[in-house]
XYZ file of C-alpha atoms in Angstrom:
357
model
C 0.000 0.000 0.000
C 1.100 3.616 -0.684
C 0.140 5.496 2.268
C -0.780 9.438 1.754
C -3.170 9.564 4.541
C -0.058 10.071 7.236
C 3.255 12.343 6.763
C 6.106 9.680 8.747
C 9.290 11.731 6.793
C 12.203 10.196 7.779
C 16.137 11.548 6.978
C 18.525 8.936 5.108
C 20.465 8.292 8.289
C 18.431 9.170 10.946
C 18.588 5.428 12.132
C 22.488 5.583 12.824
C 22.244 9.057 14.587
C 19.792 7.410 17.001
C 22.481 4.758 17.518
C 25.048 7.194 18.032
C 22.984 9.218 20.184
C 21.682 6.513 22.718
C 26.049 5.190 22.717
C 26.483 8.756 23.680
C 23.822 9.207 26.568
C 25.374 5.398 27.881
C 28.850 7.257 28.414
C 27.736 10.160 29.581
C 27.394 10.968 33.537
C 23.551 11.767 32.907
C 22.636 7.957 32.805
C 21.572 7.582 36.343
C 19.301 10.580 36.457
C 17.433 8.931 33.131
C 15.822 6.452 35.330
C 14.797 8.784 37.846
C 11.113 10.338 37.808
C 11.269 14.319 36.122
C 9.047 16.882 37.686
C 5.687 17.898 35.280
C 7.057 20.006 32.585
C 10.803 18.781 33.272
C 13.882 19.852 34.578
C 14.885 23.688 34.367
C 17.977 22.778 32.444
C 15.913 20.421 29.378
C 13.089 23.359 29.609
C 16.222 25.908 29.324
C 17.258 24.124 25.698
C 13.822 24.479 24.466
C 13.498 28.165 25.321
C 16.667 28.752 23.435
C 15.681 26.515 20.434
C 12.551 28.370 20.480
C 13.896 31.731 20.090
C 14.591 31.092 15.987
C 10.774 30.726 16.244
C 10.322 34.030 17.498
C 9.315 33.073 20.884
C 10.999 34.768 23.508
C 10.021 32.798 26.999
C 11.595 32.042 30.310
C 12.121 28.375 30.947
C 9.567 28.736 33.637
C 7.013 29.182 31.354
C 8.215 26.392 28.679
C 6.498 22.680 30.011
C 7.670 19.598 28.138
C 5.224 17.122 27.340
C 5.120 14.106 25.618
C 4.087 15.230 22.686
C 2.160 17.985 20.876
C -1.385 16.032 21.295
C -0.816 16.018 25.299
C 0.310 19.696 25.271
C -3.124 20.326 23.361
C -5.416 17.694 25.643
C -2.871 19.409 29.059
C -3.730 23.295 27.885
C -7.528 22.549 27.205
C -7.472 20.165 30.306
C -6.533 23.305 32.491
C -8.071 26.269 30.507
C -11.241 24.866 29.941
C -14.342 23.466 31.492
C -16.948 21.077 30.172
C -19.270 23.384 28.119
C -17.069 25.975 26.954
C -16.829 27.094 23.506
C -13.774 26.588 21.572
C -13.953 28.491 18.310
C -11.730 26.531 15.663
C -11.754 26.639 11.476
C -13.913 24.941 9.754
C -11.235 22.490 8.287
C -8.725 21.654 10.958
C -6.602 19.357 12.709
C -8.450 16.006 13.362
C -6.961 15.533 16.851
C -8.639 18.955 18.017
C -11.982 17.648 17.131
C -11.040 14.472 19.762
C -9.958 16.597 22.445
C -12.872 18.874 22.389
C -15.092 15.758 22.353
C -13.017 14.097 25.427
C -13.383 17.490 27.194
C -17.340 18.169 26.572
C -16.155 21.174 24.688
C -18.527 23.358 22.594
C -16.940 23.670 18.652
C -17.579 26.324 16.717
C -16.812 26.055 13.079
C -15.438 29.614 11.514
C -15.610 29.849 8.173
C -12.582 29.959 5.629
C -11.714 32.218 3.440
C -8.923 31.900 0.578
C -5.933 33.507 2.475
C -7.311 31.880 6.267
C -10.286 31.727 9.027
C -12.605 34.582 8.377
C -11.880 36.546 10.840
C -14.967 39.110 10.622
C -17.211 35.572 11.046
C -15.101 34.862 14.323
C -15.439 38.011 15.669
C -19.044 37.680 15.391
C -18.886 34.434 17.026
C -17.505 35.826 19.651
C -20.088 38.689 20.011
C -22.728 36.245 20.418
C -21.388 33.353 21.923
C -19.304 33.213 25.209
C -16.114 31.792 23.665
C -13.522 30.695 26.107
C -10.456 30.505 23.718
C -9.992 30.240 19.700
C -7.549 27.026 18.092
C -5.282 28.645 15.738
C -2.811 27.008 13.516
C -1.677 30.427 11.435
C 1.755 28.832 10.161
C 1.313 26.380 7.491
C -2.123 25.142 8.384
C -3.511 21.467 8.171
C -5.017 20.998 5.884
C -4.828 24.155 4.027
C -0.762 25.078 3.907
C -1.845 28.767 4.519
C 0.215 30.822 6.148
C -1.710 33.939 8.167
C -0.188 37.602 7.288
C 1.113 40.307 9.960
C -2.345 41.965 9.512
C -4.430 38.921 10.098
C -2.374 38.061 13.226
C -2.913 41.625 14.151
C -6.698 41.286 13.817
C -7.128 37.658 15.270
C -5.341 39.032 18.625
C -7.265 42.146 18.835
C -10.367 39.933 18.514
C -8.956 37.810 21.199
C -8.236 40.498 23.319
C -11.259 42.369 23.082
C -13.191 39.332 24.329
C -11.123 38.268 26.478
C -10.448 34.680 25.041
C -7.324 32.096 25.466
C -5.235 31.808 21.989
C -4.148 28.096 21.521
C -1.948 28.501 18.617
C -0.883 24.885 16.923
C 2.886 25.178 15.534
C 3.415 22.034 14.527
C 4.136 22.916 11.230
C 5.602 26.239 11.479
C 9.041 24.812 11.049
C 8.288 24.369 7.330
C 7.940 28.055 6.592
C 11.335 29.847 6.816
C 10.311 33.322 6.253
C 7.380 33.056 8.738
C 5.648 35.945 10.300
C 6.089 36.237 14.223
C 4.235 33.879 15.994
C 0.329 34.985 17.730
C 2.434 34.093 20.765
C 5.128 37.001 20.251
C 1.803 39.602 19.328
C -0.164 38.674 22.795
C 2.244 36.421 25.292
C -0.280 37.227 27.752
C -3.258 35.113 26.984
C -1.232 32.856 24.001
C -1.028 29.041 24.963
C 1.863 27.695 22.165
C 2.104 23.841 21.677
C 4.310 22.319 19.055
C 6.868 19.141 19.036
C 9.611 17.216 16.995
C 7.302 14.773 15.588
C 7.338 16.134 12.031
C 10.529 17.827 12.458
C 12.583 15.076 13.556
C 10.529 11.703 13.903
C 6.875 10.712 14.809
C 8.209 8.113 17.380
C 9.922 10.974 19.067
C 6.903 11.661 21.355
C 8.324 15.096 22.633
C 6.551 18.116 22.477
C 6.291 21.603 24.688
C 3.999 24.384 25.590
C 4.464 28.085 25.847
C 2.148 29.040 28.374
C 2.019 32.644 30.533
C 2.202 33.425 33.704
C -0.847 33.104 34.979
C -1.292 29.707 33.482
C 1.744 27.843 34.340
C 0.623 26.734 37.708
C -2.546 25.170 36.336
C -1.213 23.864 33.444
C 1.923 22.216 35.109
C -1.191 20.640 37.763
C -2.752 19.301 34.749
C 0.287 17.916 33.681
C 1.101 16.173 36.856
C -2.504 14.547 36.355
C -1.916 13.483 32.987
C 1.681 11.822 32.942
C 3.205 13.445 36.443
C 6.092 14.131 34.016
C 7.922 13.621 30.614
C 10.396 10.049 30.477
C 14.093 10.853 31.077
C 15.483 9.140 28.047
C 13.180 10.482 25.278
C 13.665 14.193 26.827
C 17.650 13.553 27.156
C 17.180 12.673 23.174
C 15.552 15.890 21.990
C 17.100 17.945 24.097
C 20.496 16.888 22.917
C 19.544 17.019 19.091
C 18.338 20.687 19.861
C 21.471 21.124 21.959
C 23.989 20.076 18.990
C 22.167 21.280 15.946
C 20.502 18.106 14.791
C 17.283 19.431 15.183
C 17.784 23.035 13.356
C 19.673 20.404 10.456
C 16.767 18.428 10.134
C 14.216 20.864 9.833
C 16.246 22.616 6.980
C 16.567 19.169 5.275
C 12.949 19.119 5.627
C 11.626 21.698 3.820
C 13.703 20.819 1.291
C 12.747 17.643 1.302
C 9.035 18.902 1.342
C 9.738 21.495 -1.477
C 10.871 18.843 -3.917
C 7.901 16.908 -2.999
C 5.496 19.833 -3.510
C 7.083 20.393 -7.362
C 6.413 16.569 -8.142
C 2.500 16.550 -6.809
C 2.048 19.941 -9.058
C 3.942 17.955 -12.024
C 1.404 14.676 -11.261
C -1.729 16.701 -10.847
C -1.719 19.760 -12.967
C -5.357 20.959 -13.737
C -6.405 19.305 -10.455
C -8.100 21.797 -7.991
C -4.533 21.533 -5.548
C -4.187 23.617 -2.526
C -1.113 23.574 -1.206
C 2.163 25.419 0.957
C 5.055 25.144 -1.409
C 7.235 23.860 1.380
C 4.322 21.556 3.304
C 4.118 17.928 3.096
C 0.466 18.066 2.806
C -2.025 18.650 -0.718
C -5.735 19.412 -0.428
C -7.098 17.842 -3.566
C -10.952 19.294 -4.172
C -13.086 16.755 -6.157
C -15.390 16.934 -9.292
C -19.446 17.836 -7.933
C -19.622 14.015 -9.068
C -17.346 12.529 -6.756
C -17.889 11.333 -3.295
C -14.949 11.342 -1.458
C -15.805 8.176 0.244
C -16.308 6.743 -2.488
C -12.922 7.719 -4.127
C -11.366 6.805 -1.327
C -12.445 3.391 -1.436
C -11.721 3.103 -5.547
C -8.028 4.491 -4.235
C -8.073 2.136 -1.371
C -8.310 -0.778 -3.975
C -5.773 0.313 -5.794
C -3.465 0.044 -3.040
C -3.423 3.765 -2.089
C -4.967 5.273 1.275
C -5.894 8.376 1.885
C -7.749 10.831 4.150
C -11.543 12.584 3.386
C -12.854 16.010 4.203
C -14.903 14.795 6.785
C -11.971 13.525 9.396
C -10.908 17.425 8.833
C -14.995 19.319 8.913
C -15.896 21.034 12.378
C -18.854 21.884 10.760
C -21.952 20.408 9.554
C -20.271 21.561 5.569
C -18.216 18.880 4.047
C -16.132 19.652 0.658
C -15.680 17.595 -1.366
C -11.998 16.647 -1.608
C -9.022 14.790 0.010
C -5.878 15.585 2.027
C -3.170 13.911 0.932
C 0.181 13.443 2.644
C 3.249 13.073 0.624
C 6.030 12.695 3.048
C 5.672 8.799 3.962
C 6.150 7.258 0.219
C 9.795 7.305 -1.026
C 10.854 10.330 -3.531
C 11.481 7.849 -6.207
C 7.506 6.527 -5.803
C 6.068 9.301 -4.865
C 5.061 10.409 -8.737
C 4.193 7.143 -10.035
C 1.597 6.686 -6.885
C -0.012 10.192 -7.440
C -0.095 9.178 -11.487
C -1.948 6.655 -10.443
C -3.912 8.573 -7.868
C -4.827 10.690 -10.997
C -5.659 7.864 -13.139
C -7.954 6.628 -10.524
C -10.217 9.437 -10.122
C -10.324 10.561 -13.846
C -11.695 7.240 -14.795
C -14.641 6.889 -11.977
C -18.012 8.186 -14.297
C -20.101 10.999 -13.515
């Protein structure tokens, strides 16, 4: 099977540089303390690295306000566990990360679809929403979005904080992808610090078995958020933080992110080359396509003619917070090899072309 319905981008190499990096942590005079329990959020020197690391993000934070997790999906479910009670309305766009739409469901939260525009969320829509509707804090992914690759202007940062602001709402802003983007605005988290809760990891970055992630959190959320951390997980495991931290520490990280969007650039060129005249949405340095479908075409359905012929993908629907669901598929191109990766979207192509109207 050729698998486009999950990004797993791996480095040529990255298998020995996990072999020399676990030789290195078994000589080093740190292999003791792996074994012992870390306190929620982790120890002020692996919280320190992260700050720093973070800094090329545009995030300027003390290490007290910098928790590790395990994971981007439990700084989300740790932030929302803490900020929010059952009932509260979390205003997120329309199309969106799937795992928000589990968290809100596992927290009795309220979701409220925004509407898109071409360029991002539109924001005169969410600051109606929030006019009308007591909502407690708005999901945000403004740096290469997913599924959508947009990539929110200074101006519409500008306007989504004063919205936030002016209604007093928590900013959850997703950067899991912002890496790809090297000329990226400032984050919302530089614009409003204050009331901007910033999760991201090294899952896409540097490996999706590297379950290490952070959150930015301010001051008058660390307490509560480092609580619900202590109920989720008490605190991150030694070894996988000694990992990431080290990569950050020695470059690997910054090295592999670069590599990346290369990677994901010459990936991009080949899925315009195999689908040209397709309705494509993409970020020219994303892993990820939006594919919109003929009126004629179910994506269920297409997904099941794809499925037999050996090709998964992912529908609309897993990515709909709203009752509307377009018609067309995400697909991710960073798991098949660069050498397949044309013939399977040829065939992709060939596929949906031939099913009738």
């Amino acid at each position: 099977m050729a698998d486009l319905s999950f990004n797993q981008p791996l480095a040529q190499g990255q298998a020995d540089q996990l072999r020399l990096a676990l030789r290195m942590l078994s000589t080093s005079g740190e292999v003791e303390s792996l074994l012992r329990q870390h306190p929620p959020g982790g120890r002020r020197h692996d919280r320190a690295v992260v700050a720093t690391y973070l800094l090329d993000r545009g995030i300027d934070s003390t290490p007290a306000n910098v928790l590790l997790t395990g994971g981007t999906q439990q700084a989300l479910d740790t932030v929302l566990r803490a900020l929010t009670r059952p009932g509260d309305v979390l205003a997120v766009d329309a199309l969106s990360y799937p795992g928000i739409k589990l968290l809100a469901s596992a927290h009795g939260l309220d979701l409220a679809s925004v509407p898109l525009t071409a360029t991002g969320p539109d924001l005169v829509a969410l600051g109606r929403l929030c006019r009308t509707r007591p909502v407690r804090a708005i999901y945000a992914m403004p740096t290469v979005h997913n599924p959508l690759g947009w990539v929110l202007d200074r101006e519409q940062r500008a306007r989504l904080v004063a919205i936030a602001r002016a209604h007093d709402c928590v900013i959850i802003e997703d950067g899991t992808h912002a890496f790809l983007d090297a000329s990226r605005p400032p984050p919302l988290q530089a614009l409003a610090p204050e009331r901007t809760c910033y999760v991201a990891g090294l899952s896409k970055s540097v490996a999706t078995g590297l379950r290490f992630g952070f959150a930015v959190v301010p001051d008058q959320h660390a307490e509560s958020v480092t609580r619900s951390l202590r109920a989720a997980s008490w605190g991150v495991p030694g070894l996988i933080t000694a990992l990431a931290t080290g990569w950050i520490a020695d470059g690997m990280v910054a090295r592999l992110e670069k590599a990346r969007r290369e990677d994901a650039a010459t990936r991009q060129e080949i899925a315009r080359a195999a689908l040209t005249g397709m309705d494509v949405t993409a970020h020219p340095t994303s892993y990820i396509v939006w594919l919109g479908l003929e009126p004629h075409q179910r994506p269920d359905h297409v997904a099941a003619v794809l499925a037999e012929e050996g090709i998964l993908v992912s529908t609309a629907d897993a990515f709909a917070t709203g009752p509307y669901r377009p018609r067309a598929l995400r697909l991710a191109l960073g798991t098949p090899s660069l050498g397949d990766l044309g013939p399977v979207l040829q065939r992709l192509r060939r596929a949906i072309e031939a099913i009738p109207p």
